[in-house]
Coordinates of C-alpha atoms in Angstrom, one line a residue:
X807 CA 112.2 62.0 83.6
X808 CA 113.9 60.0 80.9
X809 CA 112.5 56.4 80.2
X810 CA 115.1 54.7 82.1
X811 CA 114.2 56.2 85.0
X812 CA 110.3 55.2 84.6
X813 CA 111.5 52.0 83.6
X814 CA 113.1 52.3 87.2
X815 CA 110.2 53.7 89.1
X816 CA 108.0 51.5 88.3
X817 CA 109.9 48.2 88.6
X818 CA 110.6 49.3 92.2
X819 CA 107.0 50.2 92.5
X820 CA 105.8 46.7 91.3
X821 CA 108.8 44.8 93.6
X822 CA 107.7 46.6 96.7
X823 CA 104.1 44.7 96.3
X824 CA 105.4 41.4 95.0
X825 CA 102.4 39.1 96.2
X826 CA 100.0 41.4 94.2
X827 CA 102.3 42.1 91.5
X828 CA 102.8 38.0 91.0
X829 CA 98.3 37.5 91.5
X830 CA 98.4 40.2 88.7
X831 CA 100.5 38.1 86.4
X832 CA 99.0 35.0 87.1
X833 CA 96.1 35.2 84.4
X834 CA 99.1 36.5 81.8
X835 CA 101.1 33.5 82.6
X836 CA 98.4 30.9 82.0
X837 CA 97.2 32.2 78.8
X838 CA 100.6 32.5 77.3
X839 CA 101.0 28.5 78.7
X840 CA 98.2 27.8 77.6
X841 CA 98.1 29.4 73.8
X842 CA 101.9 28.6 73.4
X843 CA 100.8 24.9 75.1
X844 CA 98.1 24.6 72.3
X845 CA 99.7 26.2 69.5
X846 CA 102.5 23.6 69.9
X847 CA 100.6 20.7 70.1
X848 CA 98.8 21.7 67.7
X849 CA 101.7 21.8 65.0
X850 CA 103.7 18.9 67.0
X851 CA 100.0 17.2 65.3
X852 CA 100.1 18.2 62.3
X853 CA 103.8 17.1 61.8
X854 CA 102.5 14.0 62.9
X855 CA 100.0 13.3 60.6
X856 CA 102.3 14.4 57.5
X857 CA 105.1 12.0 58.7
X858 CA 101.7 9.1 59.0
X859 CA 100.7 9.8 55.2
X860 CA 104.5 9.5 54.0
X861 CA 105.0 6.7 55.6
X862 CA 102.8 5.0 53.1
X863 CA 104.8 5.5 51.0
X864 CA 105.7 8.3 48.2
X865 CA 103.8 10.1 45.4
X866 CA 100.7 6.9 45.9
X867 CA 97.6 7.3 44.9
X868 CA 95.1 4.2 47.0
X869 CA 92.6 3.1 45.2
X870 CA 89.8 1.4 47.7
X871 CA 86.6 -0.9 46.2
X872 CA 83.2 1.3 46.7
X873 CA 81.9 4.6 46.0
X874 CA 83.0 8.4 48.1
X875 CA 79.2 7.7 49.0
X876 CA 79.8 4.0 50.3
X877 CA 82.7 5.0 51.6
X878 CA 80.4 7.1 54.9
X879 CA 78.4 4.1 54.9
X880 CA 78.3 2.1 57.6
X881 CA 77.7 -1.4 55.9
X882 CA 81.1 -2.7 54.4
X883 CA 81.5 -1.7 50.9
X884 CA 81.2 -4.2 48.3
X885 CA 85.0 -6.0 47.0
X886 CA 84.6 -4.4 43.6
X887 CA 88.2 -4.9 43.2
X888 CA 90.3 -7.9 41.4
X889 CA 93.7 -8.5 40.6
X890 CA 93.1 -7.5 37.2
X891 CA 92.3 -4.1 37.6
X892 CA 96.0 -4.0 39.2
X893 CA 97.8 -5.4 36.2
X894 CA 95.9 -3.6 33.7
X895 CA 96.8 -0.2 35.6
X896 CA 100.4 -0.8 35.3
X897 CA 100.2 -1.9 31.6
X898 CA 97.9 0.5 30.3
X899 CA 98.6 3.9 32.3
X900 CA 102.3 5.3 31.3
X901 CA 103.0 7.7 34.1
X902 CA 102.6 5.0 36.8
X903 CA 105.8 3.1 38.2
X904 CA 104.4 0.4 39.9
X905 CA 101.2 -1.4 41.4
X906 CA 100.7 -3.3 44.3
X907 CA 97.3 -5.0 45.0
X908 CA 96.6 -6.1 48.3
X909 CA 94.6 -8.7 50.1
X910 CA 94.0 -8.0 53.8
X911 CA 92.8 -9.9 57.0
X912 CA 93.5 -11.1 60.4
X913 CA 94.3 -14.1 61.4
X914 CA 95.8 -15.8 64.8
X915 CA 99.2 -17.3 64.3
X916 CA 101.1 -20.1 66.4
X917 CA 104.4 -21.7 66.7
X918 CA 105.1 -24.4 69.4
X919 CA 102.7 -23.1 71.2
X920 CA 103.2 -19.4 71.2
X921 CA 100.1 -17.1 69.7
X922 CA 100.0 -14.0 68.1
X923 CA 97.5 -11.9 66.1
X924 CA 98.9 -11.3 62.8
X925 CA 97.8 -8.9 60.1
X926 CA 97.4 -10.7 56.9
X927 CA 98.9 -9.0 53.8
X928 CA 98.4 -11.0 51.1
X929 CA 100.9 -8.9 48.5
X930 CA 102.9 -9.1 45.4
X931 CA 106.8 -8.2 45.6
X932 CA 105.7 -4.6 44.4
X933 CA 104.1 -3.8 47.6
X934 CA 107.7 -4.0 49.5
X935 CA 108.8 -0.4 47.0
X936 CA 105.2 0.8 46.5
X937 CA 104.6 1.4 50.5
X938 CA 108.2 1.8 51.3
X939 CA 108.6 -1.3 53.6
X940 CA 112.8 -3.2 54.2
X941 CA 113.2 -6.1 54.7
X942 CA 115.6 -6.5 57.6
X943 CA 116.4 -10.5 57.2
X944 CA 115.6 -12.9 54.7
X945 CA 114.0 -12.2 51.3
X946 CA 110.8 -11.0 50.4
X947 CA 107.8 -12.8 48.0
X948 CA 108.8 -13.0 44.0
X949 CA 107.0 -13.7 41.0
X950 CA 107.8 -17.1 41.1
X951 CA 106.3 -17.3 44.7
X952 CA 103.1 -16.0 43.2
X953 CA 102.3 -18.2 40.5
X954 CA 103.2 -21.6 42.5
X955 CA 101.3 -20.3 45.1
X956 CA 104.0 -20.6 47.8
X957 CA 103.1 -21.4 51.1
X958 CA 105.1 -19.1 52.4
X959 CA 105.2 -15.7 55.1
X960 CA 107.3 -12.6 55.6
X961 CA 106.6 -11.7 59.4
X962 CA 106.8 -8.2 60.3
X963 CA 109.4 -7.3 63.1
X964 CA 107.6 -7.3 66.3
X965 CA 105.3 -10.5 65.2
X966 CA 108.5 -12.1 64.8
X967 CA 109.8 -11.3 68.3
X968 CA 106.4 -12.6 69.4
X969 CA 106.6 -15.9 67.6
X970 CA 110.5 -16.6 67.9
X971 CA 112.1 -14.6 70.9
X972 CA 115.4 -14.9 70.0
X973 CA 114.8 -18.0 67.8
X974 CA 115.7 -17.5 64.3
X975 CA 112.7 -17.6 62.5
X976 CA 113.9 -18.1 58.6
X977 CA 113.1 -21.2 57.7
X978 CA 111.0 -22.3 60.4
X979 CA 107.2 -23.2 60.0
X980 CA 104.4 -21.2 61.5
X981 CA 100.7 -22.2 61.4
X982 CA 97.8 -20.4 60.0
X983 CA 94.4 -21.8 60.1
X984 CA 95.2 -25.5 58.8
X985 CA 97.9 -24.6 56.8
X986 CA 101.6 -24.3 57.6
X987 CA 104.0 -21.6 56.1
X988 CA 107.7 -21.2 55.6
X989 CA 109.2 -17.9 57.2
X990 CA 111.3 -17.0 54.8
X991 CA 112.2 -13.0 55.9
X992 CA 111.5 -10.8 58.7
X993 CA 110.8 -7.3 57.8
X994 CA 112.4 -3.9 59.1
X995 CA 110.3 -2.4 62.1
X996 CA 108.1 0.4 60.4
X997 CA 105.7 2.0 63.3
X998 CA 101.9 2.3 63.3
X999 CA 100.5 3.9 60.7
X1000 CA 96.7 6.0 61.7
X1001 CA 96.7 3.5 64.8
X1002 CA 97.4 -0.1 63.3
X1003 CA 101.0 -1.7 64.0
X1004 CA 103.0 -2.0 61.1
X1005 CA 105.0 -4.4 62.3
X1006 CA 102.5 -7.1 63.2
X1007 CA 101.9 -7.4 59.6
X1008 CA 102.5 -11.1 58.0
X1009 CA 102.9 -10.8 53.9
X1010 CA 101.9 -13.9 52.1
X1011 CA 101.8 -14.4 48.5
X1012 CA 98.5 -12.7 46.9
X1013 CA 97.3 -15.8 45.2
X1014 CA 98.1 -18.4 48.7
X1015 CA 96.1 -15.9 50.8
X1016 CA 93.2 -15.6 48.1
X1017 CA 93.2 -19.7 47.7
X1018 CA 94.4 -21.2 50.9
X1019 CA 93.3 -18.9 53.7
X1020 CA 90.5 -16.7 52.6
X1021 CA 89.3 -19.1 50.4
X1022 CA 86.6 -16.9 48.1
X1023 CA 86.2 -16.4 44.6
X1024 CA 85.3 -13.7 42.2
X1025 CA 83.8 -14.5 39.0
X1026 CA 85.9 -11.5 37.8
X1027 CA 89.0 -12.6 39.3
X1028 CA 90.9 -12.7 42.5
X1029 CA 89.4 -9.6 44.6
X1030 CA 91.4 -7.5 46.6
X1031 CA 91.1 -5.1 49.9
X1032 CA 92.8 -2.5 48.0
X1033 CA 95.6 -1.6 45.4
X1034 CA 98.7 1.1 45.7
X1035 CA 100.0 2.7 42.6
X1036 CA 103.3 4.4 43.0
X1037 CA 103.3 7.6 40.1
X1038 CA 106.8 8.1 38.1
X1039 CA 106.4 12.1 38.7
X1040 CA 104.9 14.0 41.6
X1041 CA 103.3 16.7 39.2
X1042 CA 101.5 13.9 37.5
X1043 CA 99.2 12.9 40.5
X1044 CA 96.5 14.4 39.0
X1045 CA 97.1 13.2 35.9
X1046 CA 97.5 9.1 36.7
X1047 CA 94.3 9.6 39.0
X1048 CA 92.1 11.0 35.7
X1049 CA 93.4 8.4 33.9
X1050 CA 92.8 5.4 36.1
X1051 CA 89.4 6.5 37.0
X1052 CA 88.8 6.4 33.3
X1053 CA 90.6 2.9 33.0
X1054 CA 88.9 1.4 35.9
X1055 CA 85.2 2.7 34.6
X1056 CA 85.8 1.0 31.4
X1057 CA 86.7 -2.2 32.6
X1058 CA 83.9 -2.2 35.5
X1059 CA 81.2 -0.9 32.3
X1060 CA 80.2 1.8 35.1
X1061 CA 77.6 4.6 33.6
X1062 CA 76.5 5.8 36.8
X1063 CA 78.1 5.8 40.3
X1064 CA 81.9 4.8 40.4
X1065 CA 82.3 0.9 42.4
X1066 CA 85.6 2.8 43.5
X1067 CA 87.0 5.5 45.1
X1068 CA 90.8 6.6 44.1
X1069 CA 92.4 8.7 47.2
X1070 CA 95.4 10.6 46.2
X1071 CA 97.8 11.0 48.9
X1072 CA 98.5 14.7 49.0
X1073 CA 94.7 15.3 48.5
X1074 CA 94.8 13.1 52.0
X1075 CA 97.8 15.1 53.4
X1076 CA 95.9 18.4 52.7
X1077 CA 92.5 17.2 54.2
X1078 CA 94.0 16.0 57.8
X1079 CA 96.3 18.6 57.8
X1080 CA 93.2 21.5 57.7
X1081 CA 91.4 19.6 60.4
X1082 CA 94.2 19.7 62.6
X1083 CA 95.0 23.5 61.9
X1084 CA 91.1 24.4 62.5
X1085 CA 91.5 22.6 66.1
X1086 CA 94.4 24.4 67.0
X1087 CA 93.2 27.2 65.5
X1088 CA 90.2 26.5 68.0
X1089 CA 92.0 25.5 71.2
X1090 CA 94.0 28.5 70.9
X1091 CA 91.5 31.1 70.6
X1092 CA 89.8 29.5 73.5
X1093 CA 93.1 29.5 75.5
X1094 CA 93.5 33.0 74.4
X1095 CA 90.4 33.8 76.2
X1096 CA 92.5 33.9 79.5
X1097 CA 94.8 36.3 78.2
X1098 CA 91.9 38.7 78.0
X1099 CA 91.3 37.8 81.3
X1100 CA 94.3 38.4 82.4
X1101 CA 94.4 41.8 80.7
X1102 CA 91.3 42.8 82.8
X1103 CA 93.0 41.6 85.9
X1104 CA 95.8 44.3 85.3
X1105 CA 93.7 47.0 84.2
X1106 CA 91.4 46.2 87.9
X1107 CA 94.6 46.1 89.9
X1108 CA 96.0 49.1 88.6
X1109 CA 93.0 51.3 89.0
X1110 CA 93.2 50.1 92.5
X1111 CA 96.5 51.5 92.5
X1112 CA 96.0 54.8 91.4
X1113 CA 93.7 55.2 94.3
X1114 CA 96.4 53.5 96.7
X1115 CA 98.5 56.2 95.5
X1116 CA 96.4 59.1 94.7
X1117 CA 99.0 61.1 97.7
X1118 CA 102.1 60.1 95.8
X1119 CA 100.5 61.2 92.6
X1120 CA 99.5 64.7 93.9
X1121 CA 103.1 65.4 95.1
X1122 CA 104.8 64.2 92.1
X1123 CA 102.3 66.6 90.2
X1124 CA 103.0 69.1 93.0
X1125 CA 106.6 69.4 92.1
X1126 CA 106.3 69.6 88.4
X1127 CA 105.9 65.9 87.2
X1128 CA 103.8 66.5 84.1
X1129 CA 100.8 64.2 83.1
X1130 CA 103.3 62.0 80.4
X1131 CA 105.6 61.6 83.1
X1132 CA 102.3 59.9 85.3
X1133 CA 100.9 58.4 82.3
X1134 CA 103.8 56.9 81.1
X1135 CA 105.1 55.3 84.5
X1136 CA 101.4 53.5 85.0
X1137 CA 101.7 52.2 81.2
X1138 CA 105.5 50.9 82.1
X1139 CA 103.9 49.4 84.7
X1140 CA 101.1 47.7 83.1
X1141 CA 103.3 47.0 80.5
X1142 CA 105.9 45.1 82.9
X1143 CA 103.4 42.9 84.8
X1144 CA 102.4 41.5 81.3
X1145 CA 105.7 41.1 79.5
X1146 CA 107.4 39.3 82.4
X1147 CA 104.1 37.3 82.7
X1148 CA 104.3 36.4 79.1
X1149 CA 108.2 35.3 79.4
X1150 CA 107.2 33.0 82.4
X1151 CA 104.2 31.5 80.8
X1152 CA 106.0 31.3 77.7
X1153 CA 108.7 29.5 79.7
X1154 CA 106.0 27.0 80.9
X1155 CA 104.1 26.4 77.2
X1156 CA 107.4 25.3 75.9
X1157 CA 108.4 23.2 78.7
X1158 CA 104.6 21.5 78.3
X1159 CA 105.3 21.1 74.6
X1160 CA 108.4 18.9 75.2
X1161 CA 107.0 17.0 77.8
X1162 CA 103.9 16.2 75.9
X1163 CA 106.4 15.2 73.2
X1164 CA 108.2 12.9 75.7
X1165 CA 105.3 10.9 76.9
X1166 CA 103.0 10.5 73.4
X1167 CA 104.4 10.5 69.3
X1168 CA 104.0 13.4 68.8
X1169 CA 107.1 16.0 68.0
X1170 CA 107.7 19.5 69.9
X1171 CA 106.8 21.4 67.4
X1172 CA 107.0 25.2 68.6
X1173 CA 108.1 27.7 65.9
X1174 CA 110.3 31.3 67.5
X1175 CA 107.9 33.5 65.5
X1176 CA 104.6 31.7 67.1
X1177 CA 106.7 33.0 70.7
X1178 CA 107.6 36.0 70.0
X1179 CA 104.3 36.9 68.6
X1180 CA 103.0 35.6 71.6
X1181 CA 104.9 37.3 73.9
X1182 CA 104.5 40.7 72.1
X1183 CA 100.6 40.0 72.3
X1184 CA 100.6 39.8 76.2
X1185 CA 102.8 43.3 76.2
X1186 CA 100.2 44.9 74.0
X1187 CA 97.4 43.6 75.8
X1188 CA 99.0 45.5 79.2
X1189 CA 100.0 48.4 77.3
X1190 CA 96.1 48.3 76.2
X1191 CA 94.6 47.4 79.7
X1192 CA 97.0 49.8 81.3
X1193 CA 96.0 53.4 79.1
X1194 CA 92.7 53.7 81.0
X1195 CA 93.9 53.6 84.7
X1196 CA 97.1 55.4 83.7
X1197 CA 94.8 58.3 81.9
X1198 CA 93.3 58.5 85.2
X1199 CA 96.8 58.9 87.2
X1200 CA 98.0 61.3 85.0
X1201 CA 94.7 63.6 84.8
X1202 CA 94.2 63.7 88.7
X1203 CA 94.3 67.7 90.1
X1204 CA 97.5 67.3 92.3
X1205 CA 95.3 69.8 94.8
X1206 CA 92.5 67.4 95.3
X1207 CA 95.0 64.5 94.9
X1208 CA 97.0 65.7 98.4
X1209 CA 93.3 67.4 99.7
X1210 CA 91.5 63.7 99.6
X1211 CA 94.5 61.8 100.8

């Protein structure tokens, strides 16, 4: 028999028991759904956390008051950090582009009567090209805003439609605390960044939010929550974070543990993106338990079948089949009911990929190669589950075969 006509024998074989044939590729089908389901989620994550850390903006390096150490603590780390340490950065390290200090908060906000709670930003017009924010009406903070300590806001997009409705906002007043400020631009809609909505931000002029609304002092200086430095060239990351760490230890007369931690971006990129590929990796070994199981339920199904058809096996054999001829149509067989489950439960991994995509921010991320190895790993696994009972077809004695049947 030529391999066409196995293939033939033992699709009609497998058609002619269709409920068990289908039971048989039900433990295929949901390991392939479920590793193709994992897998894709998995890198739909992964894409998702890449797009998060870009969205801060390019090639920045965060610098954040407190030690690594202090960092894990769980009392607040200490504002080590003042405006100073900004300017000095961009004066006195060359390969940096720009700086942008912040000071943050959180503050309810009201106008006519309408509330919303606003992230405070208290920022320097660096911070718009530093963390890659538009502005989509309006203008943002300048210099000049800075040093006359403007009272004045720059709402982020869905604060605004809070506040406003369709109102205008530019040039209207909104009150914060006891103070009122001038909306004087509403910014692009940005997304949440790691779970906080950019676009509930309000940006107020460093020095207003550090005099009029937080109201604290620094002997040092005006402290701030944390400062962004954009770097000229990507390849000098490394270089602008030696030589900050060096600039910021000098000023702060540190000789032991740093009062700072500086978090480069790709560093950060790197980190989140391994502990998302070691939980896929995870999930998907567990999920690929079931195709194991699966494989077992073939190889149990067709050692029932060889003793089903121990007759039909003794007269093939009795009219000159040969034991390759056996062997190879119980393979084909095994090696059917896995591919075709793998298809299907490919087919239903994909379609869970896209819907997960649909319903949560996460993309449908699902590669051809992760598939086709996929499916190729449920045909080997019936091809290896289906040797044993096949070696037992094709090595039955075709006199005892027809004698017990």
């Amino acid at each position: 028999m030529n391999f066409l006509e196995h293939i033939k024998m033992a699709s009609t074989t497998l058609l002619a028991n269709k409920m068990r044939s289908s039971l048989t590729m039900l433990g295929i089908i949901i390991g392939n759904a479920s590793v193709i389901g994992m897998i894709g989620i998995g890198e739909g994550a992964q894409s998702f956390v890449n797009a998060q850390v870009n969205s801060l903006g390019p090639n920045v390096l965060f610098i954040i008051p407190g030690s690594p150490e202090a960092q894990s603590r769980p009392v607040y780390p200490p504002q080590t950090l003042v405006l100073a340490d900004a300017e000095a950065i961009a004066e006195q390290v060359p390969v940096v582009e720009e700086v942008a200090p912040s000071l943050n908060g959180s503050e309810l906000m009201s106008y006519r009567g309408k509330n919303a709670s606003a992230s405070l930003i208290g920022a320097t017009p660096e911070y718009l090209s530093v963390r890659s924010f538009d502005v989509a009406r309006g203008r943002f903070m300048s210099d000049l805003d800075l040093k006359r300590n403007e009272q004045i806001v720059v709402l982020g997009s869905e604060l605004a439609e809070q506040l406003f409705g369709n109102e205008d906002p530019l040039g209207k007043q909104v009150r914060l605390k006891d103070i009122s400020l001038q909306v004087v631009g509403v910014m692009q809609p940005k997304g949440s960044t790691f779970g906080t909505n950019q676009d509930m931000n309000a940006f107020i002029p460093i020095t207003t939010m550090a005099n009029r609304i937080v109201g604290e002092t620094s002997p040092y200086g005006t402290q701030v929550t944390f400062i962004s430095v954009s770097i000229k060239n990507p390849d000098s990351m490394k270089a602008a974070q030696f030589q900050i760490e060096n600039l910021l230890r000098l000023r702060h007369k540190i000789t032991d543990e740093d009062d700072f931690t500086v978090r480069n971006q790709k560093d950060l990129m790197n980190t989140l993106g391994q502990i998302t590929g070691a939980l896929t990796l995870v999930l998907a070994a567990t999920a690929a338990i079931s195709l194991f199981v699966g494989g077992i339920g073939i190889m149990n199904i067709m050692l029932v079948s060889v003793t089903e058809r121990t007759q039909e096996i003794g007269l093939r054999k009795a009219i000159g089949a040969s034991q390759q001829d056996i062997l190879a149509q119980f393979i084909i067989e095994a090696v059917i009911l896995s591919a075709a489950g793998g298809l299907l439960g490919t087919a239903i991994g994909v379609g869970g990929v896209f819907l997960v995509a649909a319903v949560t921010p996460l993309s449908a991320g699902i590669s051809p190669v992760t598939i086709a190895v996929t499916v190729s790993v449920s045909g080997g696994i019936g091809l290896f589950f289906g040797v044993i009972p096949a070696k037992r077809a094709a090595q039955l004695d075709p006199i005892v075969a027809l004698r017990s049947a």
